[in-house]
């Protein structure tokens, strides 16, 4: 059983109970802090689909941060942990690790206040003006050269800042945002061919290729599983 609580600005607290692992999770470019059997780990920004792990004795809990925001909390170059699951203590300073652990550990004991995690979410949203602007541009597939000149001064500086802040390049962010849009349209019942055009894919085969890499299934399989 999976459930999640969305905070006002897009971050989420999620819980999974009873999963034997192996479920497919689409790439979303997010970073998750995950608690399982007393261990707190960080799932780096995902750029390809992944299979979930087995839940702990009391379930698995996660604090999901929107693309481009986790660096503000963890203070690391996110490219170093892209598509990896690493211990929390390996990716941030002791003080931040202690604060996150203190916020997450009580969740295993049952219903607990989420005030600290919500405070983190508010802090991230308030400090992420640059990354949020980049995400909006990517959702519109704005050319990288135009965004670089407007937001970073040069393409080289922009590429470096993307890797540090998001953990991947701007082209990957465009693909992730396009995939997110396509999944929303497919869930709405829109025909697959129309989704390909509406979401900005070259054609339906292009949509299918991207889905197999980012979602782990074909568009038709995704629709069936979401039904």
Coordinates of C-alpha atoms in Angstrom, one line a residue, residues 3-216:
X3 CA 0.2 6.8 0.2
X4 CA 1.7 10.3 0.2
X5 CA 1.1 13.7 1.8
X6 CA 1.8 16.7 -0.5
X7 CA 3.2 19.8 1.0
X8 CA 2.1 23.2 -0.3
X9 CA 5.1 23.8 -2.7
X10 CA 5.5 20.4 -4.2
X11 CA 7.6 18.4 -1.8
X12 CA 6.0 15.2 -0.5
X13 CA 6.1 12.7 2.4
X14 CA 5.3 9.2 1.3
X15 CA 4.9 5.8 2.9
X16 CA 4.9 2.3 1.4
X17 CA 3.8 -0.7 3.4
X18 CA 4.0 -4.4 2.5
X19 CA 5.8 -4.1 -0.9
X20 CA 8.0 -7.0 -1.7
X21 CA 10.0 -4.8 -4.1
X22 CA 10.4 -4.8 -7.8
X23 CA 7.7 -2.2 -8.7
X24 CA 8.6 0.2 -11.4
X25 CA 9.1 3.8 -10.5
X26 CA 9.3 6.3 -13.4
X27 CA 12.3 8.7 -13.5
X28 CA 11.2 12.1 -12.1
X29 CA 14.5 13.9 -11.5
X30 CA 13.6 14.2 -7.8
X31 CA 15.8 13.4 -4.7
X32 CA 14.3 11.3 -1.9
X33 CA 15.4 10.9 1.7
X34 CA 14.3 7.4 2.6
X35 CA 13.8 5.7 6.0
X36 CA 13.7 1.9 6.1
X37 CA 14.4 -0.3 9.1
X38 CA 16.1 2.5 11.0
X39 CA 18.4 3.3 8.1
X40 CA 18.2 6.7 6.4
X41 CA 19.5 6.9 2.8
X42 CA 19.3 9.4 0.0
X43 CA 18.1 8.4 -3.5
X44 CA 19.9 10.7 -5.9
X45 CA 18.1 12.4 -8.8
X46 CA 16.7 9.8 -11.0
X47 CA 17.2 10.0 -14.8
X48 CA 16.0 6.5 -15.6
X49 CA 13.2 4.2 -14.3
X50 CA 14.1 2.1 -11.3
X51 CA 12.7 -0.9 -9.3
X52 CA 11.7 -0.4 -5.7
X53 CA 13.3 -2.2 -2.9
X54 CA 11.5 -4.4 -0.3
X55 CA 9.8 -2.5 2.4
X56 CA 11.1 -2.6 6.0
X57 CA 9.3 -4.3 8.9
X58 CA 7.2 -1.1 9.5
X59 CA 7.3 0.1 5.9
X60 CA 9.3 2.6 4.0
X61 CA 9.1 6.3 4.3
X62 CA 10.4 9.1 2.1
X63 CA 10.7 12.8 1.9
X64 CA 10.7 13.7 -1.8
X65 CA 12.2 17.0 -3.0
X66 CA 11.3 18.5 -6.3
X67 CA 14.0 18.7 -9.1
X68 CA 16.7 21.3 -8.4
X69 CA 15.9 21.8 -4.8
X70 CA 17.7 19.1 -2.8
X71 CA 21.2 20.8 -3.0
X72 CA 19.8 23.6 -0.9
X73 CA 19.3 21.2 1.9
X74 CA 22.1 18.6 1.4
X75 CA 24.7 21.0 0.2
X76 CA 26.4 18.7 -2.3
X77 CA 27.0 18.4 -6.0
X78 CA 24.0 16.3 -7.0
X79 CA 25.6 14.9 -10.1
X80 CA 27.8 12.9 -7.7
X81 CA 24.8 10.8 -6.6
X82 CA 22.6 10.7 -9.7
X83 CA 20.7 7.4 -10.0
X84 CA 22.3 6.1 -6.7
X85 CA 21.1 5.1 -3.3
X86 CA 23.6 6.2 -0.6
X87 CA 23.7 6.5 3.2
X88 CA 22.6 10.0 4.4
X89 CA 25.8 10.4 6.4
X90 CA 27.8 10.1 3.2
X91 CA 26.2 13.0 1.4
X92 CA 25.8 15.9 3.9
X93 CA 27.2 17.4 7.0
X94 CA 26.6 16.0 10.5
X95 CA 24.2 18.7 11.6
X96 CA 22.0 18.4 8.5
X97 CA 22.1 14.6 8.7
X98 CA 21.1 14.7 12.4
X99 CA 18.2 17.1 11.7
X100 CA 16.9 14.9 8.9
X101 CA 17.3 11.7 10.9
X102 CA 15.4 13.3 13.9
X103 CA 12.6 14.2 11.5
X104 CA 12.4 10.8 9.8
X105 CA 12.9 8.2 12.5
X106 CA 9.7 8.9 14.5
X107 CA 7.7 8.0 11.4
X108 CA 8.5 4.3 12.0
X109 CA 6.7 4.4 15.4
X110 CA 3.4 5.5 13.9
X111 CA 1.6 8.8 13.2
X112 CA 4.0 11.6 14.0
X113 CA 4.2 15.4 13.5
X114 CA 5.7 16.3 10.2
X115 CA 6.4 19.9 11.2
X116 CA 10.2 19.7 10.7
X117 CA 9.8 18.2 7.2
X118 CA 7.2 20.8 6.3
X119 CA 9.6 23.5 7.5
X120 CA 12.3 22.0 5.2
X121 CA 9.8 22.1 2.3
X122 CA 9.0 25.7 2.9
X123 CA 12.7 26.6 3.1
X124 CA 13.4 24.8 -0.1
X125 CA 10.6 26.5 -2.0
X126 CA 11.6 29.9 -0.7
X127 CA 15.2 29.4 -1.8
X128 CA 14.8 27.8 -5.2
X129 CA 13.8 30.7 -7.5
X130 CA 16.5 29.9 -10.1
X131 CA 15.8 26.1 -10.3
X132 CA 12.1 26.6 -10.4
X133 CA 12.5 29.1 -13.3
X134 CA 14.6 26.5 -15.1
X135 CA 12.0 23.9 -14.6
X136 CA 9.3 26.1 -16.1
X137 CA 11.5 26.8 -19.1
X138 CA 12.2 23.1 -19.5
X139 CA 8.4 22.3 -19.4
X140 CA 8.0 24.6 -22.4
X141 CA 11.1 23.0 -24.1
X142 CA 12.8 26.5 -24.3
X143 CA 16.1 26.3 -26.1
X144 CA 19.1 25.8 -23.8
X145 CA 21.1 28.6 -25.4
X146 CA 18.3 31.1 -24.7
X147 CA 17.9 30.0 -21.1
X148 CA 21.7 30.0 -20.5
X149 CA 22.1 33.6 -21.7
X150 CA 19.2 34.7 -19.6
X151 CA 19.9 32.8 -16.4
X152 CA 23.6 32.0 -16.3
X153 CA 25.5 34.3 -18.6
X154 CA 27.1 31.5 -20.7
X155 CA 26.3 28.0 -21.8
X156 CA 29.4 26.6 -20.0
X157 CA 28.3 28.2 -16.7
X158 CA 24.8 27.0 -17.3
X159 CA 25.8 23.4 -17.9
X160 CA 28.0 23.4 -14.7
X161 CA 25.2 24.9 -12.6
X162 CA 22.6 22.4 -13.9
X163 CA 24.9 19.5 -12.9
X164 CA 25.5 20.9 -9.5
X165 CA 21.9 21.9 -8.8
X166 CA 19.8 19.3 -10.6
X167 CA 22.4 16.4 -11.0
X168 CA 21.9 16.2 -14.8
X169 CA 21.8 18.5 -17.8
X170 CA 19.1 20.7 -19.2
X171 CA 18.3 18.3 -22.1
X172 CA 17.6 15.6 -19.5
X173 CA 15.3 17.9 -17.6
X174 CA 13.4 18.7 -20.7
X175 CA 12.9 15.0 -21.3
X176 CA 11.8 14.4 -17.7
X177 CA 9.3 17.3 -17.8
X178 CA 7.9 16.1 -21.2
X179 CA 7.5 12.5 -19.7
X180 CA 5.7 14.0 -16.7
X181 CA 3.3 15.8 -19.0
X182 CA 2.7 12.7 -21.1
X183 CA 1.9 10.6 -18.1
X184 CA -0.6 13.1 -16.9
X185 CA -2.3 13.2 -20.3
X186 CA -2.4 9.4 -20.6
X187 CA -4.0 9.2 -17.2
X188 CA -6.7 11.6 -18.4
X189 CA -7.7 9.1 -21.1
X190 CA -6.2 11.0 -24.1
X191 CA -5.3 8.6 -27.0
X192 CA -1.6 7.8 -27.2
X193 CA -1.1 9.4 -30.6
X194 CA -2.6 12.6 -29.4
X195 CA -0.5 12.5 -26.3
X196 CA 2.7 12.3 -28.4
X197 CA 1.7 15.4 -30.3
X198 CA 0.4 17.3 -27.2
X199 CA 3.4 16.6 -25.0
X200 CA 6.0 17.6 -27.7
X201 CA 7.3 14.2 -29.0
X202 CA 8.3 13.9 -32.7
X203 CA 5.9 11.1 -33.2
X204 CA 4.4 8.1 -31.4
X205 CA 7.5 5.9 -31.8
X206 CA 9.5 8.6 -30.1
X207 CA 7.1 8.6 -27.2
X208 CA 7.4 4.9 -26.9
X209 CA 11.2 4.9 -26.9
X210 CA 11.3 7.6 -24.2
X211 CA 8.8 5.8 -22.1
X212 CA 10.8 2.5 -22.1
X213 CA 13.8 4.4 -20.8
X214 CA 12.2 6.8 -18.4
X215 CA 9.0 5.0 -17.3
X216 CA 10.0 1.3 -17.7

